[in-house]
Short mmCIF file of C-alpha atoms and ligand atoms in Angstrom, two decimals:
data_model
loop_
_atom_site.label_atom_id
_atom_site.label_comp_id
_atom_site.label_asym_id
_atom_site.label_seq_id
_atom_site.Cartn_x
_atom_site.Cartn_y
_atom_site.Cartn_z
CA MET A 261 58.40 -163.90 35.60
CA SER A 262 59.28 -165.60 32.35
CA ASP A 263 56.78 -168.05 30.90
CA ASN A 264 59.52 -170.68 30.91
CA SER A 265 58.80 -171.18 34.59
CA TYR A 266 55.00 -171.03 34.62
CA THR A 267 53.32 -172.38 37.73
CA ARG A 268 49.63 -172.29 38.22
CA VAL A 269 48.34 -170.32 41.22
CA THR A 270 46.45 -172.62 43.60
CA PHE A 271 44.47 -172.12 46.83
CA PHE A 272 45.86 -173.27 50.19
CA SER A 273 42.41 -174.69 51.00
CA GLY A 274 42.75 -177.05 48.02
CA GLU A 275 39.56 -175.67 46.46
CA ASN A 276 39.85 -175.37 42.68
CA VAL A 277 39.15 -171.70 42.02
CA PRO A 278 40.36 -170.14 38.76
CA LEU A 279 42.10 -166.88 39.59
CA GLU A 280 41.61 -163.82 37.39
CA MET A 281 44.97 -162.32 36.41
CA HIS A 282 43.39 -158.98 35.47
CA LYS A 283 40.92 -156.52 36.99
CA ALA A 284 37.71 -155.19 35.46
CA ARG A 285 37.66 -151.42 34.89
CA MET A 286 34.71 -151.27 32.53
CA VAL A 287 31.57 -153.35 32.88
CA GLN A 288 28.31 -153.98 31.05
CA ARG A 289 24.95 -154.43 32.78
CA ILE A 290 23.25 -157.73 31.92
CA HIS A 291 19.65 -158.77 32.56
CA LEU A 292 18.01 -161.90 33.91
CA ILE A 293 14.42 -162.20 32.71
CA SER A 294 11.99 -164.79 34.09
CA ALA A 295 11.51 -168.31 32.79
CA GLN A 296 8.02 -167.45 31.48
CA GLU A 297 9.48 -164.51 29.53
CA ARG A 298 12.26 -166.73 28.22
CA LEU A 299 9.73 -169.26 26.95
CA SER A 300 7.96 -166.57 24.98
CA VAL A 301 11.23 -165.19 23.54
CA LEU A 302 12.44 -168.69 22.61
CA THR A 303 9.18 -169.47 20.85
CA GLN A 304 9.39 -166.23 18.85
CA THR A 305 12.99 -166.93 17.84
CA GLY A 306 12.39 -170.44 16.52
CA ASN A 307 14.25 -172.24 19.32
CA ASN A 308 17.50 -171.13 17.76
CA THR A 309 19.92 -169.49 20.19
CA PHE A 310 21.60 -167.68 17.26
CA LEU A 311 18.37 -165.70 16.84
CA LEU A 312 18.04 -164.55 20.47
CA PRO A 313 18.44 -160.82 21.06
CA ASN A 314 21.19 -160.09 23.59
CA ARG A 315 18.82 -158.11 25.81
CA ASP A 316 17.02 -161.37 26.68
CA VAL A 317 20.24 -163.29 27.41
CA PHE A 318 21.83 -163.40 30.87
CA LEU A 319 25.16 -165.13 30.15
CA ASP A 320 26.07 -165.14 26.48
CA MET A 321 28.01 -168.39 26.11
CA LEU A 322 27.23 -168.81 22.42
CA THR A 323 30.78 -168.34 21.21
CA ASP A 324 34.22 -166.92 21.86
CA SER A 325 34.12 -165.26 18.45
CA GLY A 326 34.69 -161.51 18.63
CA VAL A 327 33.45 -161.35 22.24
CA ASN A 328 36.62 -161.87 24.28
CA ALA A 329 37.37 -158.97 26.62
CA MET A 330 40.06 -156.77 25.11
CA SER A 331 42.94 -155.34 27.14
CA GLU A 332 43.51 -151.66 27.90
CA VAL A 333 46.55 -151.81 25.60
CA GLN A 334 44.36 -153.02 22.73
CA TYR A 335 41.90 -150.15 23.24
CA ALA A 336 44.75 -147.67 23.46
CA ALA A 337 46.25 -148.98 20.21
CA MET A 338 42.93 -148.47 18.42
CA LEU A 339 43.24 -144.72 18.97
CA MET A 340 46.62 -144.71 17.22
CA ALA A 341 45.33 -146.30 14.01
CA ASP A 342 46.57 -144.81 10.75
CA ASP A 343 43.59 -144.74 8.41
CA SER A 344 44.30 -145.07 4.71
CA TYR A 345 43.21 -147.32 1.88
CA ALA A 346 46.73 -148.24 0.84
CA GLY A 347 49.97 -148.51 2.76
CA SER A 348 48.78 -147.57 6.26
CA GLU A 349 51.28 -147.68 9.11
CA THR A 350 48.71 -149.78 10.95
CA PHE A 351 48.98 -152.55 8.36
CA TYR A 352 52.77 -152.55 8.50
CA ARG A 353 52.66 -152.79 12.31
CA LEU A 354 50.30 -155.77 12.06
CA GLU A 355 52.39 -157.40 9.35
CA LYS A 356 55.54 -157.01 11.45
CA THR A 357 53.77 -158.45 14.51
CA ILE A 358 52.66 -161.51 12.55
CA GLN A 359 56.13 -161.99 11.10
CA ASP A 360 57.61 -161.89 14.61
CA PHE A 361 54.93 -164.15 16.07
CA PHE A 362 54.94 -166.97 13.52
CA GLY A 363 58.30 -166.28 11.89
CA THR A 364 56.56 -166.31 8.49
CA GLN A 365 57.36 -163.89 5.69
CA PHE A 366 54.13 -163.06 3.85
CA PHE A 367 50.78 -161.95 5.28
CA LEU A 368 47.43 -161.65 3.49
CA PRO A 369 44.72 -159.82 5.47
CA ALA A 370 41.09 -160.98 5.34
CA HIS A 371 37.89 -159.85 7.05
CA GLN A 372 37.52 -163.03 9.18
CA GLY A 373 38.45 -166.71 9.37
CA ARG A 374 35.92 -167.98 6.84
CA ALA A 375 37.17 -165.41 4.32
CA CYS A 376 40.59 -167.07 4.56
CA GLU A 377 38.84 -170.39 3.99
CA ASN A 378 37.14 -169.02 0.91
CA ILE A 379 40.53 -167.94 -0.49
CA LEU A 380 42.13 -171.29 0.38
CA ALA A 381 39.28 -173.35 -1.09
CA SER A 382 39.19 -171.17 -4.24
CA SER A 383 42.94 -171.54 -4.68
CA TYR A 384 43.43 -175.23 -4.00
CA VAL A 385 40.18 -177.21 -4.28
CA THR A 386 39.83 -178.16 -7.96
CA ALA A 387 38.36 -181.01 -10.02
CA GLU A 388 41.86 -182.60 -10.10
CA THR A 389 42.50 -182.03 -6.38
CA PRO A 390 39.04 -182.25 -4.75
CA THR A 391 40.05 -183.72 -1.39
CA VAL A 392 40.99 -182.03 1.86
CA ILE A 393 42.11 -184.17 4.78
CA THR A 394 41.82 -182.74 8.26
CA ASN A 395 42.01 -183.88 11.88
CA TYR A 396 38.37 -182.78 12.19
CA HIS A 397 36.21 -180.46 10.12
CA PHE A 398 34.90 -177.07 11.13
CA THR A 399 31.51 -175.85 9.87
CA THR A 400 32.63 -172.92 7.73
CA THR A 401 35.78 -174.69 6.50
CA LYS A 402 33.78 -177.63 5.24
CA ALA A 403 31.09 -175.44 3.66
CA HIS A 404 33.68 -173.59 1.54
CA ILE A 405 35.32 -176.84 0.41
CA LEU A 406 31.96 -178.42 -0.51
CA LEU A 407 30.94 -175.24 -2.33
CA ARG A 408 33.96 -175.75 -4.62
CA GLY A 409 32.89 -179.34 -5.35
CA GLY A 410 35.44 -180.83 -2.95
CA GLN A 411 35.22 -183.33 -0.11
CA VAL A 412 36.51 -183.32 3.46
CA LEU A 413 37.93 -186.48 5.05
CA GLU A 414 38.81 -186.78 8.71
CA ALA A 415 41.79 -188.55 10.27
CA ILE A 416 41.08 -187.79 13.93
CA SER A 417 42.36 -190.33 16.48
CA ASP A 418 39.69 -192.68 17.83
CA ALA A 419 40.04 -191.03 21.24
CA GLY A 420 39.00 -187.74 19.67
CA LEU A 421 35.51 -189.08 19.08
CA SER A 422 34.94 -190.40 22.57
CA THR A 423 33.36 -187.84 24.87
CA GLN A 424 34.91 -189.33 28.00
CA SER A 425 38.64 -189.76 28.06
CA ASP A 426 41.73 -188.72 29.93
CA LEU A 427 43.96 -188.40 26.88
CA PRO A 428 45.52 -184.93 26.89
CA PHE A 429 45.55 -184.38 23.09
CA LYS A 430 42.30 -185.64 21.59
CA GLY A 431 42.71 -183.39 18.54
CA ASP A 432 45.68 -185.46 17.31
CA TYR A 433 45.77 -187.03 13.87
CA ASP A 434 45.89 -190.81 13.55
CA LEU A 435 48.81 -191.19 11.10
CA ASP A 436 47.63 -194.59 9.85
CA LYS A 437 44.19 -193.16 9.08
CA LEU A 438 45.83 -190.23 7.29
CA ASP A 439 47.85 -192.57 5.09
CA ALA A 440 44.83 -194.79 4.36
CA LEU A 441 42.73 -191.73 3.42
CA VAL A 442 45.42 -190.37 1.11
CA ARG A 443 45.65 -193.73 -0.68
CA GLY A 444 41.87 -194.15 -0.77
CA ALA A 445 41.48 -190.69 -2.33
CA GLY A 446 43.78 -191.68 -5.20
CA GLY A 447 47.18 -190.67 -3.80
CA PRO A 448 48.83 -187.34 -2.88
CA GLY A 449 48.21 -185.96 -6.38
CA LYS A 450 44.47 -185.84 -5.66
CA ILE A 451 44.74 -183.94 -2.38
CA ALA A 452 44.24 -180.17 -2.30
CA PHE A 453 45.84 -179.94 1.15
CA ALA A 454 46.00 -181.51 4.56
CA ARG A 455 44.74 -179.33 7.40
CA ILE A 456 45.45 -179.27 11.11
CA GLU A 457 42.95 -177.41 13.25
CA ALA A 458 44.37 -176.18 16.56
CA GLY A 459 42.05 -176.47 19.57
CA THR A 460 39.75 -178.72 17.54
CA ASN A 461 36.48 -176.87 17.84
CA LEU A 462 33.69 -179.34 17.12
CA ILE A 463 35.02 -182.16 19.31
CA GLY A 464 35.10 -179.89 22.35
CA GLY A 465 38.03 -177.51 21.91
CA GLN A 466 40.51 -180.40 22.16
CA PRO A 467 44.19 -179.64 21.52
CA VAL A 468 46.70 -181.12 19.09
CA SER A 469 50.15 -181.96 20.47
CA LEU A 470 53.34 -180.49 19.08
CA GLY A 471 54.64 -184.05 18.71
CA ASN A 472 51.68 -184.96 16.50
CA MET A 473 52.10 -181.80 14.41
CA ARG A 474 55.71 -182.84 13.77
CA GLU A 475 54.61 -186.29 12.59
CA VAL A 476 51.89 -184.95 10.29
CA SER A 477 54.29 -182.40 8.86
CA ALA A 478 56.95 -185.06 8.20
CA TYR A 479 54.33 -187.22 6.46
CA CYS A 480 53.14 -184.32 4.30
CA ARG A 481 56.67 -183.30 3.34
CA LYS A 482 57.58 -186.87 2.43
CA ASN A 483 54.47 -187.21 0.26
CA GLY A 484 54.45 -183.74 -1.26
CA LEU A 485 51.23 -182.63 0.46
CA LEU A 486 50.59 -178.98 1.27
CA LEU A 487 49.96 -178.59 5.02
CA VAL A 488 47.56 -175.86 6.14
CA PHE A 489 47.20 -174.87 9.80
CA ASP A 490 44.01 -173.31 11.17
CA ALA A 491 45.40 -171.25 14.06
CA SER A 492 42.07 -169.69 15.11
CA LEU A 493 42.10 -171.52 18.45
CA LEU A 494 45.88 -171.52 18.87
CA ALA A 495 45.83 -169.62 22.20
CA ASP A 496 44.11 -172.43 24.13
CA ASN A 497 46.09 -175.09 22.25
CA LEU A 498 49.32 -173.31 23.12
CA TYR A 499 48.44 -173.35 26.82
CA PHE A 500 47.79 -177.09 26.66
CA ILE A 501 51.04 -177.78 24.80
CA LYS A 502 52.92 -175.73 27.39
CA THR A 503 51.30 -177.44 30.39
CA ARG A 504 50.57 -180.97 29.15
CA GLU A 505 53.53 -181.76 26.91
CA GLU A 506 56.52 -182.56 29.08
CA GLU A 507 59.27 -181.35 26.73
CA CYS A 508 57.54 -177.94 26.41
CA ARG A 509 57.44 -177.05 30.10
CA ARG A 510 60.86 -175.39 29.88
CA ARG A 511 60.37 -173.83 26.46
CA SER A 512 59.09 -170.30 25.89
CA LEU A 513 55.75 -169.73 24.17
CA THR A 514 57.55 -167.82 21.41
CA GLU A 515 59.76 -170.81 20.71
CA ILE A 516 56.79 -173.18 20.64
CA VAL A 517 54.77 -170.99 18.24
CA ARG A 518 57.78 -170.59 15.95
CA GLU A 519 58.31 -174.33 15.82
CA ILE A 520 54.62 -174.98 15.07
CA ALA A 521 54.74 -172.42 12.24
CA SER A 522 57.91 -173.94 10.80
CA LEU A 523 56.06 -177.26 10.39
CA MET A 524 53.29 -175.72 8.27
CA ASP A 525 53.18 -174.44 4.69
CA VAL A 526 50.24 -172.08 5.12
CA ILE A 527 48.69 -170.72 8.33
CA TYR A 528 45.36 -168.93 8.61
CA PHE A 529 43.32 -167.66 11.52
CA SER A 530 40.21 -165.89 12.66
CA GLY A 531 41.22 -162.67 14.42
CA ARG A 532 37.89 -162.87 16.24
CA LYS A 533 39.51 -165.64 18.27
CA LEU A 534 43.29 -165.42 17.97
CA GLY A 535 44.21 -161.96 19.21
CA CYS A 536 40.80 -161.25 20.79
CA ALA A 537 39.87 -158.71 18.11
CA ARG A 538 38.19 -158.97 14.68
CA GLY A 539 39.40 -159.85 11.20
CA GLY A 540 41.74 -162.60 10.09
CA GLY A 541 44.60 -163.47 7.79
CA ILE A 542 46.76 -165.97 5.95
CA CYS A 543 50.51 -166.35 6.51
CA THR A 544 53.18 -168.26 4.64
CA SER A 545 56.89 -168.13 3.91
CA ASN A 546 56.38 -169.75 0.54
CA ARG A 547 56.31 -167.19 -2.27
CA LYS A 548 54.61 -169.57 -4.71
CA GLU A 549 51.66 -170.22 -2.36
CA TYR A 550 51.50 -166.51 -1.53
CA MET A 551 51.25 -165.60 -5.20
CA ARG A 552 48.63 -168.27 -5.78
CA MET A 553 46.31 -166.67 -3.22
CA ARG A 554 47.29 -163.01 -3.33
CA ASP A 555 45.08 -161.72 -6.13
CA LEU A 556 41.93 -163.07 -4.50
CA VAL A 557 42.35 -160.66 -1.57
CA PRO A 558 41.58 -157.48 -3.54
CA LEU A 559 38.77 -159.40 -5.30
CA TYR A 560 36.92 -160.67 -2.21
CA GLU A 561 38.28 -158.74 0.77
CA GLY A 562 39.78 -155.37 0.00
CA PHE A 563 43.17 -153.93 -0.88
CA LEU A 564 46.23 -155.87 0.32
CA THR A 565 46.87 -153.46 3.17
CA TYR A 566 43.50 -153.88 4.91
CA GLY A 567 41.69 -156.96 3.52
CA GLY A 568 38.25 -155.89 4.72
CA MET A 569 39.37 -154.93 8.23
CA SER A 570 39.13 -151.49 9.76
CA VAL A 571 42.46 -150.06 10.87
CA ARG A 572 41.20 -150.11 14.46
CA GLU A 573 40.59 -153.84 14.24
CA MET A 574 44.08 -154.34 12.83
CA GLU A 575 45.71 -152.41 15.68
CA ALA A 576 43.74 -154.37 18.29
CA MET A 577 44.64 -157.64 16.58
CA ALA A 578 48.37 -156.82 16.51
CA VAL A 579 48.41 -156.15 20.25
CA GLY A 580 46.17 -159.14 20.96
CA ILE A 581 48.48 -161.47 19.06
CA ARG A 582 51.48 -160.24 21.03
CA GLU A 583 49.49 -160.79 24.25
CA THR A 584 48.98 -164.43 23.25
CA LEU A 585 52.58 -164.90 24.37
CA ASP A 586 51.58 -164.12 27.98
CA ILE A 587 50.82 -167.38 29.76
CA HIS A 588 48.53 -165.60 32.24
CA ASN A 589 46.46 -164.38 29.31
CA ILE A 590 46.08 -167.72 27.52
CA SER A 591 45.51 -169.67 30.76
CA GLN A 592 42.27 -167.85 31.52
CA THR A 593 39.86 -169.72 29.26
CA PRO A 594 41.23 -173.23 30.02
CA LEU A 595 41.16 -172.60 33.78
CA PHE A 596 37.60 -171.25 33.74
CA VAL A 597 36.42 -174.06 31.45
CA GLU A 598 37.88 -176.56 33.91
CA ALA A 599 36.17 -174.87 36.87
CA LEU A 600 32.80 -174.88 35.11
CA GLY A 601 33.31 -178.47 34.00
CA GLN A 602 34.09 -179.63 37.52
CA GLU A 603 31.02 -177.82 38.94
CA LEU A 604 28.85 -179.58 36.37
CA GLN A 605 30.46 -182.97 36.94
CA ALA A 606 29.87 -182.64 40.69
CA LYS A 607 26.14 -182.33 39.88
CA GLY A 608 26.23 -185.44 37.71
CA VAL A 609 25.99 -183.52 34.41
CA PRO A 610 27.78 -185.40 31.57
CA VAL A 611 30.51 -183.21 30.08
CA VAL A 612 33.29 -183.82 27.57
CA THR A 613 36.58 -184.78 29.20
CA PRO A 614 39.34 -183.93 29.44
CA PHE A 615 38.27 -180.29 29.63
CA GLY A 616 39.49 -178.43 26.58
CA GLY A 617 39.64 -174.81 25.53
CA LEU A 618 36.91 -172.62 24.07
CA GLY A 619 34.15 -173.67 26.43
CA CYS A 620 32.63 -176.44 28.47
CA HIS A 621 30.84 -179.05 26.36
CA VAL A 622 27.77 -180.79 27.75
CA ASP A 623 27.11 -184.21 26.24
CA ALA A 624 23.47 -184.17 25.14
CA SER A 625 23.48 -187.86 24.13
CA ARG A 626 24.04 -188.85 27.73
CA PHE A 627 22.00 -185.99 29.26
CA ILE A 628 18.81 -186.82 27.33
CA PRO A 629 19.21 -190.29 25.78
CA GLN A 630 15.42 -190.31 25.27
CA VAL A 631 15.70 -187.80 22.38
CA PRO A 632 16.76 -189.44 19.06
CA GLN A 633 19.39 -187.74 16.89
CA GLU A 634 16.78 -186.94 14.24
CA GLN A 635 15.11 -184.70 16.84
CA TYR A 636 18.29 -182.72 17.47
CA PRO A 637 19.04 -183.54 21.12
CA ALA A 638 21.84 -180.98 21.38
CA ALA A 639 19.58 -178.22 20.07
CA ALA A 640 16.77 -179.33 22.38
CA LEU A 641 19.11 -179.28 25.39
CA CYS A 642 20.43 -175.90 24.32
CA SER A 643 16.90 -174.49 24.30
CA ALA A 644 16.14 -176.10 27.68
CA ILE A 645 19.29 -174.57 29.21
CA TYR A 646 18.18 -171.14 28.03
CA LEU A 647 14.70 -171.67 29.49
CA VAL A 648 15.99 -172.47 32.98
CA SER A 649 18.97 -170.09 33.18
CA GLY A 650 19.00 -167.39 30.52
CA VAL A 651 22.35 -168.89 29.45
CA ARG A 652 22.82 -168.92 25.70
CA GLY A 653 24.85 -171.92 24.50
CA MET A 654 25.40 -173.26 20.99
CA GLU A 655 24.28 -176.52 19.43
CA ARG A 656 27.19 -178.59 18.10
CA GLY A 657 25.59 -181.77 16.82
CA THR A 658 23.38 -183.03 14.01
CA LEU A 659 21.73 -179.64 13.50
CA SER A 660 25.18 -178.18 12.71
CA GLU A 661 25.68 -180.80 9.95
CA SER A 662 24.34 -180.54 6.40
CA ARG A 663 21.92 -183.12 5.04
CA ASN A 664 23.24 -185.92 2.79
CA PRO A 665 22.77 -185.40 -0.97
CA ASP A 666 19.67 -187.68 -0.81
CA GLY A 667 18.06 -185.42 1.80
CA SER A 668 18.53 -187.75 4.77
CA GLU A 669 20.04 -186.48 8.02
CA HIS A 670 23.81 -186.72 8.39
CA LEU A 671 23.95 -187.83 12.03
CA SER A 672 26.77 -186.15 13.92
CA ASN A 673 29.46 -188.15 15.76
CA MET A 674 28.67 -186.14 18.85
CA GLU A 675 25.68 -184.24 20.23
CA LEU A 676 27.17 -181.40 22.25
CA VAL A 677 25.99 -178.14 23.76
CA ARG A 678 28.89 -175.76 23.90
CA LEU A 679 28.97 -173.26 26.73
CA ALA A 680 31.68 -170.96 25.45
CA VAL A 681 33.84 -169.17 27.97
CA PRO A 682 35.11 -166.07 26.17
CA LYS A 683 38.34 -164.76 27.65
CA ARG A 684 38.06 -162.64 30.81
CA VAL A 685 34.32 -162.00 30.37
CA PHE A 686 32.57 -164.02 33.11
CA THR A 687 33.22 -164.23 36.84
CA HIS A 688 33.45 -167.43 38.83
CA SER A 689 30.07 -166.78 40.49
CA GLN A 690 28.38 -166.42 37.12
CA LEU A 691 29.79 -169.79 36.08
CA LYS A 692 28.53 -171.28 39.36
CA PHE A 693 25.07 -169.90 38.58
CA ALA A 694 25.12 -171.55 35.14
CA ALA A 695 26.17 -174.86 36.73
CA ASP A 696 23.47 -174.57 39.39
CA ARG A 697 20.65 -174.14 36.86
CA ILE A 698 22.00 -176.84 34.54
CA GLY A 699 22.20 -179.09 37.62
CA TRP A 700 18.48 -178.44 38.24
CA LEU A 701 17.78 -179.25 34.62
CA HIS A 702 19.67 -182.51 34.92
CA GLU A 703 17.47 -183.56 37.83
CA ASN A 704 14.44 -182.79 35.66
CA ARG A 705 15.86 -184.14 32.39
CA ASP A 706 12.95 -186.55 31.84
CA LEU A 707 10.82 -183.52 30.97
CA ILE A 708 12.97 -182.61 27.93
CA GLY A 709 11.77 -183.60 24.44
CA GLY A 710 12.96 -183.07 20.86
CA LEU A 711 12.72 -180.36 18.20
CA ALA A 712 11.64 -180.34 14.54
CA PHE A 713 12.40 -177.83 11.76
CA GLU A 714 9.79 -175.25 10.84
CA ASP A 715 12.06 -173.47 8.41
CA GLU A 716 15.31 -175.06 7.23
CA PRO A 717 17.90 -173.06 5.23
CA ARG A 718 19.85 -174.95 2.57
CA THR A 719 23.36 -174.09 3.77
CA LEU A 720 24.77 -173.64 7.30
CA ARG A 721 21.21 -174.24 8.54
CA PHE A 722 22.13 -173.85 12.22
CA PHE A 723 22.66 -170.11 11.84
CA LEU A 724 19.18 -169.12 10.65
CA GLY A 725 16.97 -172.22 10.89
CA ARG A 726 13.75 -172.11 12.96
CA LEU A 727 12.49 -175.06 15.00
CA LYS A 728 9.56 -175.98 17.21
CA PRO A 729 9.26 -178.36 20.16
CA ILE A 730 7.72 -181.77 19.50
CA GLY A 731 4.80 -181.72 21.94
CA ASP A 732 4.44 -179.22 24.80
CA TRP A 733 7.48 -180.23 26.86
CA GLN A 734 8.85 -176.68 27.08
CA ARG A 735 5.69 -175.37 28.76
CA ARG A 736 5.78 -178.24 31.26
CA LEU A 737 9.48 -177.69 31.94
CA VAL A 738 8.89 -174.02 32.74
CA GLU A 739 5.93 -174.94 35.01
CA LYS A 740 8.13 -177.29 37.00
CA PHE A 741 10.91 -174.70 37.17
CA VAL A 742 8.55 -172.08 38.60
CA GLN A 743 7.28 -174.58 41.18
CA ASP A 744 10.85 -175.09 42.43
CA MET A 745 11.97 -171.46 41.93
CA PRO A 746 8.91 -169.33 42.62
CA SER A 747 10.61 -166.08 41.54
CA GLY A 748 10.85 -167.61 38.05
CA LEU A 749 14.45 -166.32 37.82
C1 LIG B 868 35.64 -169.53 14.19
C2 LIG B 868 36.49 -170.45 13.45
C3 LIG B 868 36.69 -170.29 12.07
C4 LIG B 868 35.97 -169.24 11.27
O1 LIG B 868 36.33 -167.95 11.68
P1 LIG B 868 35.31 -166.70 11.54
O2 LIG B 868 36.15 -165.54 11.91
O3 LIG B 868 34.17 -166.95 12.48
O4 LIG B 868 34.86 -166.66 10.14
C5 LIG B 868 37.53 -171.19 11.44
N1 LIG B 868 38.13 -172.18 12.11
C6 LIG B 868 37.95 -172.37 13.43
C7 LIG B 868 38.65 -173.49 14.12
C8 LIG B 868 37.13 -171.51 14.14
O5 LIG B 868 36.94 -171.72 15.46
#
C-alpha cells in the first residue's frame, strides 16, 4: 500500500484502540516496586526523575530520546558497519540516505542534537547578530545561544500557548509577531537566524503546518534571514501534516519532506529522535553555510566522516531515517499518545489538547492549582505520579527554565508533566495502567504540595538539581495510596 492512500485502522466496535503495526520479538523485564519503596528512592534521588535508576522505574516515560524501539533491519545494519576513522562506507551510506531523504547536498555529522546546536550557535550567534527568533525555544537550543551571549525570541501563535485548543497546528509561527520581533531587534541585520522547530517540544509536541513553513520561509527569503529547521521531531510532525493538512493527504511522505527541506537553509536533527538511533547531524545545500560550520566538526565532534558517532549508530540512523517514510512507523507515537490522552481525559485529568506527538502532556496548573509556580507544580506532580505508579515522567515547566539575571524565577508559560511515548515500546495495557494510577492521583490531588531546591545547578538545572517536598505531603500521599491499594503496588 502506498502512503498516498493512508487510512487509519479502526475497530468495528468503535472503541479507540491504537493498533501495533509490528510484533515484539525481543523483550525486557521491568519491575514494579511498592509505593513505600518508591518514596524512599525518590527521597534519595532529590525528587528529580532524571536521577532515578531504571531498576526502580516501571514505565520509563521520561523521554523519547534514544529509547525508541529499533527495527530488526536497524539491528541487522549495525552488523554491517564499516569501522574506520576516515572515509568509512558506513558514513557514505548515511550521507547518501540523508541526501535522498531531504534532497540536501552537504551533511555534517555530530554526536547528538545539542552538538549541532553548539556548532550553529558558535557559527552564527555573534555580538553583531545576537538574536535568534524561533516558534518556541527548546532547552538545549536556548542554552547554547545564551552561552554565546545571544538572546532567543519567540513568535509562537497565541493558540500555541493555550493548553486547551482544537487547532491542529499549535506550533505555527505568528507572522505578525515574527515581523514585529525582527524590527524590535534592530532589523534583519541583527538576527543570527530564524528557527522552526518541528513537533514543538516544550508546548506539548505540537506540529507546525507545511503552509506555515512556506510563509515563514517566504518572509525569511524576502528579508535576507537565514532559516534553520530543527528536524528532531520531524517524524510526528510529518504524520500530522499528512493527516491534518488537507492538501497533503494525496501527497507522498517523500514529497512532503523534500518540500519542507527546500524551504529551509540549514536543517539539523537529533538522531536519538529522528531515525530512532543515536547521533545527529546538520544538512544544507548551501556551500557557504556548509563551509562556515564545517571546521567546527573536527574540533568539537570528530573527523568529518563520523562526527562523534560510532559506525553502528550511523548504520542504525540511516535505516531509521528511511523508515520515517513508512506511515505505519510514524503513526505509532501519535496514535498511542491519543489513546493515553483520551484515557486520562475520561478520568477528568487535564491534558494538553489537541494531542500532539512525543508524549501525553498533563497540565499541572489545572491538576494542582494550589501549588504556586515558585514551588514547581509540574515537578511536584511528576514526583507524585512516580510515587503512585512507578511511571517516570519529565517536568516541563518553571524548573526547566533558567533564572533571570537578577536571580528571580523565570515563570514558565506552561507547567506540564510530559509522559513520553517512545515509539513501539509500550503496550496499550501499560498505558491504561498509567492512566488508572494518574486517575487515582487526580481524585486525591488535594494531598499534593510543592517542592523547593536543596541543590540548584547553575545551568540546565532540571538535569541534576535536587529538591525536597515542602512539608510531609509525600508521606501522607503514600499512606492514602496504601489504604486504597493495600498491596502498595
Ligand atoms: C532532543 C531535542 C534536541 C536535542 O537533541 P539531543 O540529541 O538530546 O542533544 C533538540 N531539539 C529538539 C526539538 C529536541 O527534541
